[in-house]
Amino acid sequence: MINFQYARATDVADAVRQIAADPTAKFIAGGTNLIDLMKDDVERPARLIDISRLPLKTVEQTADGGLRIGALVPNSDLAYHPLVEQRYPMLASAILAGASQQLRNMASTGGNLLQRTRCLYFYDTVTRCNKREPGSGCSAITGINRMSGILGTSEACIATHPSDMCVALTALEAKVHVVGPAGERLIAFADFHRLPENTPQFDTNLHPNEIITAIELPAQGFARNYSYLKIRDRLSYAFALVSVAAALELEGDAIKEARLALGGVAHKPWRDTAAEAALRGQAATPAAFSHAADVLLRDAKGYAHNSFKIDLAHRAIIRTLTQAARGTPQSQSSKKVR
């Protein structure tokens, strides 16, 4: 039994004051991840600050033609929002690939960014986990690591980030609006999540006394040539072995702009601008897509049970880029990968 105090924030400023006054507190909105962590004794917050009634549930166009998404917009509402479906369909596809309908109805946009790894050892409190207990070791490195990372790993942690939505947001170059005691700041999505290095207990660069208020999308949504592929062990309610968000801007058969991001392979959604640069100016061919995959996976490192992910990711990148070039969004894959 975890004893905790409960409070409700009246506005964003009040939420910031409350979290700044109690470093052991946690914000709760939909609670789809935090409640699980509390049930498994991974998180033990002394205080829960309910932010579910804050006025952060709108989706609005920005002056430069982009979109500003409130942090408390439910995942389901966002996926089916007309502006998202029309202008950012890759984001809608990624959201609908995640979790279940019931969870998407509860999960918030801001909370999706902050969900923690689903590594088996992170949830098993009798095992060693540097993310849960810094300095204790990483059981996954020598244990069952089929779902673990192949990119950006360290000797301290090989866990992966679980979000589908964040993979698409990375490819779209979203920005994160946050507010803290020092005021508001804007974080590029590529800089929001962290690699494990020697401090895997820190998932993001959000300060402990800050709150996410909105996600901002640029005007370019790649609504014509995009695809999102999630490869997993079953069709629903499963986390990705490998996922790929691909978006292209074409001039005839040539690639003018490219975006490529992977999920299920690293501690953060993985985007490599060198791989995108390798595609620019090239014809949209399997050879160009294969080369981009080579560039993106050049530093990939497998472990005892997940080396197959390297080849799987290579094939998934080619397939997703091919579908994006054709303008035919990729359907979900549920094939069991051994």
PDB file of C-alpha atoms in Angstrom, residues 107-338:
ATOM      1  CA  ALA A 107      -4.044   9.037 -22.132  1.00  0.00           C
ATOM      2  CA  SER A 108      -3.036  12.672 -22.574  1.00  0.00           C
ATOM      3  CA  THR A 109      -0.713  14.182 -25.159  1.00  0.00           C
ATOM      4  CA  GLY A 110       1.717  15.459 -22.531  1.00  0.00           C
ATOM      5  CA  GLY A 111       1.589  12.220 -20.595  1.00  0.00           C
ATOM      6  CA  ASN A 112       2.461  10.249 -23.728  1.00  0.00           C
ATOM      7  CA  LEU A 113       5.760  12.124 -23.905  1.00  0.00           C
ATOM      8  CA  LEU A 114       6.550  11.229 -20.299  1.00  0.00           C
ATOM      9  CA  GLN A 115       5.687   7.535 -20.237  1.00  0.00           C
ATOM     10  CA  ARG A 116       8.508   5.365 -18.981  1.00  0.00           C
ATOM     11  CA  THR A 117      10.137   2.304 -20.475  1.00  0.00           C
ATOM     12  CA  ARG A 118       8.384  -1.053 -20.481  1.00  0.00           C
ATOM     13  CA  CYS A 119      11.654  -2.930 -19.879  1.00  0.00           C
ATOM     14  CA  LEU A 120      10.873  -6.073 -17.874  1.00  0.00           C
ATOM     15  CA  TYR A 121      13.614  -5.363 -15.367  1.00  0.00           C
ATOM     16  CA  PHE A 122      12.469  -1.805 -14.752  1.00  0.00           C
ATOM     17  CA  TYR A 123       9.105  -3.182 -13.611  1.00  0.00           C
ATOM     18  CA  ASP A 124      10.605  -6.066 -11.605  1.00  0.00           C
ATOM     19  CA  THR A 125      11.717  -4.479  -8.343  1.00  0.00           C
ATOM     20  CA  VAL A 126      13.760  -7.496  -7.207  1.00  0.00           C
ATOM     21  CA  THR A 127      16.154  -7.146 -10.159  1.00  0.00           C
ATOM     22  CA  ARG A 128      18.958  -4.684 -10.822  1.00  0.00           C
ATOM     23  CA  CYS A 129      17.956  -1.621 -12.834  1.00  0.00           C
ATOM     24  CA  ASN A 130      19.925   1.613 -13.073  1.00  0.00           C
ATOM     25  CA  LYS A 131      16.849   3.442 -14.289  1.00  0.00           C
ATOM     26  CA  ARG A 132      14.855   2.467 -11.210  1.00  0.00           C
ATOM     27  CA  GLU A 133      17.758   2.390  -8.742  1.00  0.00           C
ATOM     28  CA  PRO A 134      20.817   4.286 -10.032  1.00  0.00           C
ATOM     29  CA  GLY A 135      24.072   2.427  -9.550  1.00  0.00           C
ATOM     30  CA  SER A 136      22.499  -1.005  -9.078  1.00  0.00           C
ATOM     31  CA  GLY A 137      23.341  -2.336 -12.562  1.00  0.00           C
ATOM     32  CA  CYS A 138      21.423  -3.346 -15.692  1.00  0.00           C
ATOM     33  CA  SER A 139      19.966  -6.847 -15.632  1.00  0.00           C
ATOM     34  CA  ALA A 140      18.806  -6.560 -19.238  1.00  0.00           C
ATOM     35  CA  ILE A 141      22.343  -6.512 -20.663  1.00  0.00           C
ATOM     36  CA  THR A 142      22.952 -10.132 -19.647  1.00  0.00           C
ATOM     37  CA  GLY A 143      19.293 -11.115 -19.258  1.00  0.00           C
ATOM     38  CA  ILE A 144      16.264 -11.354 -21.542  1.00  0.00           C
ATOM     39  CA  ASN A 145      16.809  -8.424 -23.869  1.00  0.00           C
ATOM     40  CA  ARG A 146      14.658  -9.211 -26.921  1.00  0.00           C
ATOM     41  CA  MET A 147      12.777  -5.902 -26.590  1.00  0.00           C
ATOM     42  CA  SER A 148      15.869  -3.849 -25.700  1.00  0.00           C
ATOM     43  CA  GLY A 149      17.669  -1.154 -27.651  1.00  0.00           C
ATOM     44  CA  ILE A 150      20.153  -1.432 -30.508  1.00  0.00           C
ATOM     45  CA  LEU A 151      20.991   2.271 -30.891  1.00  0.00           C
ATOM     46  CA  GLY A 152      22.315   4.824 -28.399  1.00  0.00           C
ATOM     47  CA  THR A 153      22.651   2.266 -25.612  1.00  0.00           C
ATOM     48  CA  SER A 154      25.195   2.454 -22.812  1.00  0.00           C
ATOM     49  CA  GLU A 155      26.764   0.176 -20.225  1.00  0.00           C
ATOM     50  CA  ALA A 156      24.204   1.559 -17.773  1.00  0.00           C
ATOM     51  CA  CYS A 157      20.998   0.926 -19.734  1.00  0.00           C
ATOM     52  CA  ILE A 158      19.644  -0.651 -22.929  1.00  0.00           C
ATOM     53  CA  ALA A 159      15.955   0.162 -22.360  1.00  0.00           C
ATOM     54  CA  THR A 160      13.741   1.556 -25.120  1.00  0.00           C
ATOM     55  CA  HIS A 161      11.205   4.357 -25.201  1.00  0.00           C
ATOM     56  CA  PRO A 162       7.700   2.885 -25.681  1.00  0.00           C
ATOM     57  CA  SER A 163       5.741   5.646 -27.421  1.00  0.00           C
ATOM     58  CA  ASP A 164       4.369   5.471 -30.959  1.00  0.00           C
ATOM     59  CA  MET A 165       3.141   9.045 -30.988  1.00  0.00           C
ATOM     60  CA  CYS A 166       6.601  10.360 -30.128  1.00  0.00           C
ATOM     61  CA  VAL A 167       8.153   8.652 -33.152  1.00  0.00           C
ATOM     62  CA  ALA A 168       5.881  10.621 -35.473  1.00  0.00           C
ATOM     63  CA  LEU A 169       6.399  13.838 -33.502  1.00  0.00           C
ATOM     64  CA  THR A 170      10.160  13.380 -33.858  1.00  0.00           C
ATOM     65  CA  ALA A 171       9.880  12.994 -37.623  1.00  0.00           C
ATOM     66  CA  LEU A 172       7.603  16.047 -37.824  1.00  0.00           C
ATOM     67  CA  GLU A 173      10.063  18.219 -35.840  1.00  0.00           C
ATOM     68  CA  ALA A 174       7.541  19.134 -33.174  1.00  0.00           C
ATOM     69  CA  LYS A 175       8.334  21.452 -30.277  1.00  0.00           C
ATOM     70  CA  VAL A 176       7.363  21.139 -26.626  1.00  0.00           C
ATOM     71  CA  HIS A 177       6.053  24.090 -24.615  1.00  0.00           C
ATOM     72  CA  VAL A 178       6.838  23.845 -20.901  1.00  0.00           C
ATOM     73  CA  VAL A 179       6.324  26.174 -17.943  1.00  0.00           C
ATOM     74  CA  GLY A 180       8.274  26.303 -14.694  1.00  0.00           C
ATOM     75  CA  PRO A 181       9.133  28.776 -11.926  1.00  0.00           C
ATOM     76  CA  ALA A 182      11.450  30.605 -14.329  1.00  0.00           C
ATOM     77  CA  GLY A 183       8.687  31.005 -16.903  1.00  0.00           C
ATOM     78  CA  GLU A 184       7.966  29.379 -20.245  1.00  0.00           C
ATOM     79  CA  ARG A 185      10.487  27.733 -22.553  1.00  0.00           C
ATOM     80  CA  LEU A 186      10.344  25.868 -25.849  1.00  0.00           C
ATOM     81  CA  ILE A 187      12.182  22.570 -26.350  1.00  0.00           C
ATOM     82  CA  ALA A 188      12.849  21.068 -29.768  1.00  0.00           C
ATOM     83  CA  PHE A 189      11.433  17.555 -29.800  1.00  0.00           C
ATOM     84  CA  ALA A 190      14.824  16.104 -30.731  1.00  0.00           C
ATOM     85  CA  ASP A 191      16.193  17.546 -27.470  1.00  0.00           C
ATOM     86  CA  PHE A 192      13.302  16.590 -25.214  1.00  0.00           C
ATOM     87  CA  HIS A 193      14.146  12.918 -24.591  1.00  0.00           C
ATOM     88  CA  ARG A 194      17.571  11.748 -23.455  1.00  0.00           C
ATOM     89  CA  LEU A 195      19.909   8.869 -24.199  1.00  0.00           C
ATOM     90  CA  PRO A 196      20.820   6.779 -21.135  1.00  0.00           C
ATOM     91  CA  GLU A 197      24.586   7.414 -20.966  1.00  0.00           C
ATOM     92  CA  ASN A 198      25.474   7.241 -17.237  1.00  0.00           C
ATOM     93  CA  THR A 199      22.171   8.677 -15.982  1.00  0.00           C
ATOM     94  CA  PRO A 200      19.371   6.458 -17.345  1.00  0.00           C
ATOM     95  CA  GLN A 201      17.091   7.475 -14.457  1.00  0.00           C
ATOM     96  CA  PHE A 202      16.455  10.712 -16.391  1.00  0.00           C
ATOM     97  CA  ASP A 203      14.166  10.122 -19.363  1.00  0.00           C
ATOM     98  CA  THR A 204      13.816  13.719 -20.525  1.00  0.00           C
ATOM     99  CA  ASN A 205      15.298  17.199 -20.221  1.00  0.00           C
ATOM    100  CA  LEU A 206      12.122  18.463 -18.545  1.00  0.00           C
ATOM    101  CA  HIS A 207      13.010  19.960 -15.177  1.00  0.00           C
ATOM    102  CA  PRO A 208      11.347  18.366 -12.110  1.00  0.00           C
ATOM    103  CA  ASN A 209       9.463  21.612 -11.391  1.00  0.00           C
ATOM    104  CA  GLU A 210       8.134  22.127 -14.931  1.00  0.00           C
ATOM    105  CA  ILE A 211       4.884  21.140 -16.611  1.00  0.00           C
ATOM    106  CA  ILE A 212       4.222  20.474 -20.301  1.00  0.00           C
ATOM    107  CA  THR A 213       1.525  22.797 -21.599  1.00  0.00           C
ATOM    108  CA  ALA A 214       1.460  22.140 -25.351  1.00  0.00           C
ATOM    109  CA  ILE A 215       3.014  20.456 -28.366  1.00  0.00           C
ATOM    110  CA  GLU A 216       3.553  22.596 -31.448  1.00  0.00           C
ATOM    111  CA  LEU A 217       3.671  21.213 -34.987  1.00  0.00           C
ATOM    112  CA  PRO A 218       5.179  23.096 -37.940  1.00  0.00           C
ATOM    113  CA  ALA A 219       3.181  23.819 -41.064  1.00  0.00           C
ATOM    114  CA  GLN A 220       4.806  21.008 -43.068  1.00  0.00           C
ATOM    115  CA  GLY A 221       2.823  17.862 -42.291  1.00  0.00           C
ATOM    116  CA  PHE A 222       3.850  15.587 -45.214  1.00  0.00           C
ATOM    117  CA  ALA A 223       0.190  14.721 -45.742  1.00  0.00           C
ATOM    118  CA  ARG A 224       0.709  13.160 -49.177  1.00  0.00           C
ATOM    119  CA  ASN A 225       3.828  10.974 -48.936  1.00  0.00           C
ATOM    120  CA  TYR A 226       4.052   9.428 -45.495  1.00  0.00           C
ATOM    121  CA  SER A 227       3.816   6.063 -43.783  1.00  0.00           C
ATOM    122  CA  TYR A 228       3.977   4.626 -40.277  1.00  0.00           C
ATOM    123  CA  LEU A 229       4.825   0.980 -39.737  1.00  0.00           C
ATOM    124  CA  LYS A 230       4.780  -0.769 -36.371  1.00  0.00           C
ATOM    125  CA  ILE A 231       6.117  -4.319 -36.184  1.00  0.00           C
ATOM    126  CA  ARG A 232       5.045  -6.127 -33.042  1.00  0.00           C
ATOM    127  CA  ASP A 233       4.170  -9.547 -31.742  1.00  0.00           C
ATOM    128  CA  ARG A 234       0.406  -9.101 -32.023  1.00  0.00           C
ATOM    129  CA  LEU A 235      -1.887  -6.632 -33.738  1.00  0.00           C
ATOM    130  CA  SER A 236      -3.130  -4.743 -30.685  1.00  0.00           C
ATOM    131  CA  TYR A 237      -1.957  -3.696 -27.253  1.00  0.00           C
ATOM    132  CA  ALA A 238       1.699  -4.548 -27.838  1.00  0.00           C
ATOM    133  CA  PHE A 239       4.796  -2.372 -27.873  1.00  0.00           C
ATOM    134  CA  ALA A 240       6.944  -2.108 -30.973  1.00  0.00           C
ATOM    135  CA  LEU A 241       9.856  -4.352 -31.738  1.00  0.00           C
ATOM    136  CA  VAL A 242      10.618  -1.788 -34.430  1.00  0.00           C
ATOM    137  CA  SER A 243       8.498   1.086 -35.689  1.00  0.00           C
ATOM    138  CA  VAL A 244       9.238   3.500 -38.529  1.00  0.00           C
ATOM    139  CA  ALA A 245       7.836   6.943 -39.316  1.00  0.00           C
ATOM    140  CA  ALA A 246       8.756   8.019 -42.838  1.00  0.00           C
ATOM    141  CA  ALA A 247       7.793  11.193 -44.688  1.00  0.00           C
ATOM    142  CA  LEU A 248       8.911  12.476 -48.077  1.00  0.00           C
ATOM    143  CA  GLU A 249       8.492  15.601 -50.155  1.00  0.00           C
ATOM    144  CA  LEU A 250       8.882  14.649 -53.800  1.00  0.00           C
ATOM    145  CA  GLU A 251       9.578  16.622 -56.972  1.00  0.00           C
ATOM    146  CA  GLY A 252       8.746  14.144 -59.671  1.00  0.00           C
ATOM    147  CA  ASP A 253      10.728  11.033 -58.788  1.00  0.00           C
ATOM    148  CA  ALA A 254      13.336  12.950 -56.799  1.00  0.00           C
ATOM    149  CA  ILE A 255      13.350  13.383 -53.032  1.00  0.00           C
ATOM    150  CA  LYS A 256      13.389  17.059 -52.044  1.00  0.00           C
ATOM    151  CA  GLU A 257      12.948  16.495 -48.293  1.00  0.00           C
ATOM    152  CA  ALA A 258      12.957  13.401 -46.108  1.00  0.00           C
ATOM    153  CA  ARG A 259      12.117  12.601 -42.509  1.00  0.00           C
ATOM    154  CA  LEU A 260      12.844   9.263 -40.890  1.00  0.00           C
ATOM    155  CA  ALA A 261      12.445   8.182 -37.272  1.00  0.00           C
ATOM    156  CA  LEU A 262      12.478   4.818 -35.501  1.00  0.00           C
ATOM    157  CA  GLY A 263      10.790   3.538 -32.374  1.00  0.00           C
ATOM    158  CA  GLY A 264      11.463   0.448 -30.284  1.00  0.00           C
ATOM    159  CA  VAL A 265      15.207   0.682 -30.854  1.00  0.00           C
ATOM    160  CA  ALA A 266      16.557   3.282 -28.421  1.00  0.00           C
ATOM    161  CA  HIS A 267      16.054   5.124 -25.129  1.00  0.00           C
ATOM    162  CA  LYS A 268      14.429   7.920 -27.151  1.00  0.00           C
ATOM    163  CA  PRO A 269      12.686   8.118 -30.525  1.00  0.00           C
ATOM    164  CA  TRP A 270      15.604   7.731 -32.937  1.00  0.00           C
ATOM    165  CA  ARG A 271      16.126  10.205 -35.754  1.00  0.00           C
ATOM    166  CA  ASP A 272      19.343  10.489 -37.750  1.00  0.00           C
ATOM    167  CA  THR A 273      19.648  13.571 -39.937  1.00  0.00           C
ATOM    168  CA  ALA A 274      22.568  11.961 -41.817  1.00  0.00           C
ATOM    169  CA  ALA A 275      20.218   9.262 -43.103  1.00  0.00           C
ATOM    170  CA  GLU A 276      17.759  11.931 -44.206  1.00  0.00           C
ATOM    171  CA  ALA A 277      20.544  13.867 -45.945  1.00  0.00           C
ATOM    172  CA  ALA A 278      21.491  10.692 -47.817  1.00  0.00           C
ATOM    173  CA  LEU A 279      17.994  10.653 -49.340  1.00  0.00           C
ATOM    174  CA  ARG A 280      17.805  14.277 -50.474  1.00  0.00           C
ATOM    175  CA  GLY A 281      18.305  14.733 -54.192  1.00  0.00           C
ATOM    176  CA  GLN A 282      18.121  11.004 -54.819  1.00  0.00           C
ATOM    177  CA  ALA A 283      15.549   9.165 -56.870  1.00  0.00           C
ATOM    178  CA  ALA A 284      12.950   7.415 -54.729  1.00  0.00           C
ATOM    179  CA  THR A 285      14.267   3.908 -55.349  1.00  0.00           C
ATOM    180  CA  PRO A 286      14.863   0.810 -53.194  1.00  0.00           C
ATOM    181  CA  ALA A 287      18.606   1.344 -53.605  1.00  0.00           C
ATOM    182  CA  ALA A 288      18.403   4.849 -52.134  1.00  0.00           C
ATOM    183  CA  PHE A 289      16.181   3.608 -49.309  1.00  0.00           C
ATOM    184  CA  SER A 290      18.581   0.749 -48.544  1.00  0.00           C
ATOM    185  CA  HIS A 291      21.506   3.172 -48.384  1.00  0.00           C
ATOM    186  CA  ALA A 292      19.608   5.430 -45.997  1.00  0.00           C
ATOM    187  CA  ALA A 293      18.895   2.399 -43.800  1.00  0.00           C
ATOM    188  CA  ASP A 294      22.602   1.530 -43.829  1.00  0.00           C
ATOM    189  CA  VAL A 295      23.462   5.059 -42.700  1.00  0.00           C
ATOM    190  CA  LEU A 296      20.842   5.108 -39.956  1.00  0.00           C
ATOM    191  CA  LEU A 297      21.852   1.697 -38.578  1.00  0.00           C
ATOM    192  CA  ARG A 298      25.631   2.105 -38.978  1.00  0.00           C
ATOM    193  CA  ASP A 299      26.209   2.128 -35.195  1.00  0.00           C
ATOM    194  CA  ALA A 300      23.546  -0.422 -34.260  1.00  0.00           C
ATOM    195  CA  LYS A 301      24.595  -2.991 -31.681  1.00  0.00           C
ATOM    196  CA  GLY A 302      22.627  -6.101 -30.853  1.00  0.00           C
ATOM    197  CA  TYR A 303      22.629  -8.181 -27.683  1.00  0.00           C
ATOM    198  CA  ALA A 304      22.011 -11.860 -27.046  1.00  0.00           C
ATOM    199  CA  HIS A 305      18.309 -11.876 -27.921  1.00  0.00           C
ATOM    200  CA  ASN A 306      17.723  -8.760 -30.025  1.00  0.00           C
ATOM    201  CA  SER A 307      20.342  -8.789 -32.781  1.00  0.00           C
ATOM    202  CA  PHE A 308      17.531  -9.661 -35.189  1.00  0.00           C
ATOM    203  CA  LYS A 309      16.248  -6.101 -34.738  1.00  0.00           C
ATOM    204  CA  ILE A 310      19.057  -4.713 -36.899  1.00  0.00           C
ATOM    205  CA  ASP A 311      17.988  -6.604 -40.006  1.00  0.00           C
ATOM    206  CA  LEU A 312      14.332  -6.131 -39.097  1.00  0.00           C
ATOM    207  CA  ALA A 313      14.804  -2.359 -38.850  1.00  0.00           C
ATOM    208  CA  HIS A 314      16.687  -2.283 -42.163  1.00  0.00           C
ATOM    209  CA  ARG A 315      13.866  -4.066 -43.969  1.00  0.00           C
ATOM    210  CA  ALA A 316      11.209  -1.987 -42.202  1.00  0.00           C
ATOM    211  CA  ILE A 317      12.883   1.279 -43.256  1.00  0.00           C
ATOM    212  CA  ILE A 318      12.950   0.238 -46.917  1.00  0.00           C
ATOM    213  CA  ARG A 319       9.339  -0.919 -46.792  1.00  0.00           C
ATOM    214  CA  THR A 320       8.066   2.215 -45.064  1.00  0.00           C
ATOM    215  CA  LEU A 321       9.957   4.598 -47.375  1.00  0.00           C
ATOM    216  CA  THR A 322       8.632   2.678 -50.371  1.00  0.00           C
ATOM    217  CA  GLN A 323       5.061   3.053 -49.159  1.00  0.00           C
ATOM    218  CA  ALA A 324       5.631   6.756 -48.432  1.00  0.00           C
ATOM    219  CA  ALA A 325       6.997   7.321 -51.936  1.00  0.00           C
ATOM    220  CA  ARG A 326       3.950   5.624 -53.429  1.00  0.00           C
ATOM    221  CA  GLY A 327       1.610   7.724 -51.333  1.00  0.00           C
ATOM    222  CA  THR A 328       0.014   4.588 -49.894  1.00  0.00           C
ATOM    223  CA  PRO A 329       0.241   4.553 -46.093  1.00  0.00           C
ATOM    224  CA  GLN A 330       1.567   1.320 -44.621  1.00  0.00           C
ATOM    225  CA  SER A 331      -0.854  -0.977 -42.844  1.00  0.00           C
ATOM    226  CA  GLN A 332       0.042  -2.341 -39.430  1.00  0.00           C
ATOM    227  CA  SER A 333       2.125  -5.516 -39.177  1.00  0.00           C
ATOM    228  CA  SER A 334       1.325  -8.081 -36.534  1.00  0.00           C
ATOM    229  CA  LYS A 335       3.625 -10.849 -37.709  1.00  0.00           C
ATOM    230  CA  LYS A 336       5.397 -12.687 -34.932  1.00  0.00           C
ATOM    231  CA  VAL A 337       9.120 -12.056 -35.233  1.00  0.00           C
ATOM    232  CA  ARG A 338      11.425 -14.748 -33.920  1.00  0.00           C
TER     233      ARG A 338
END
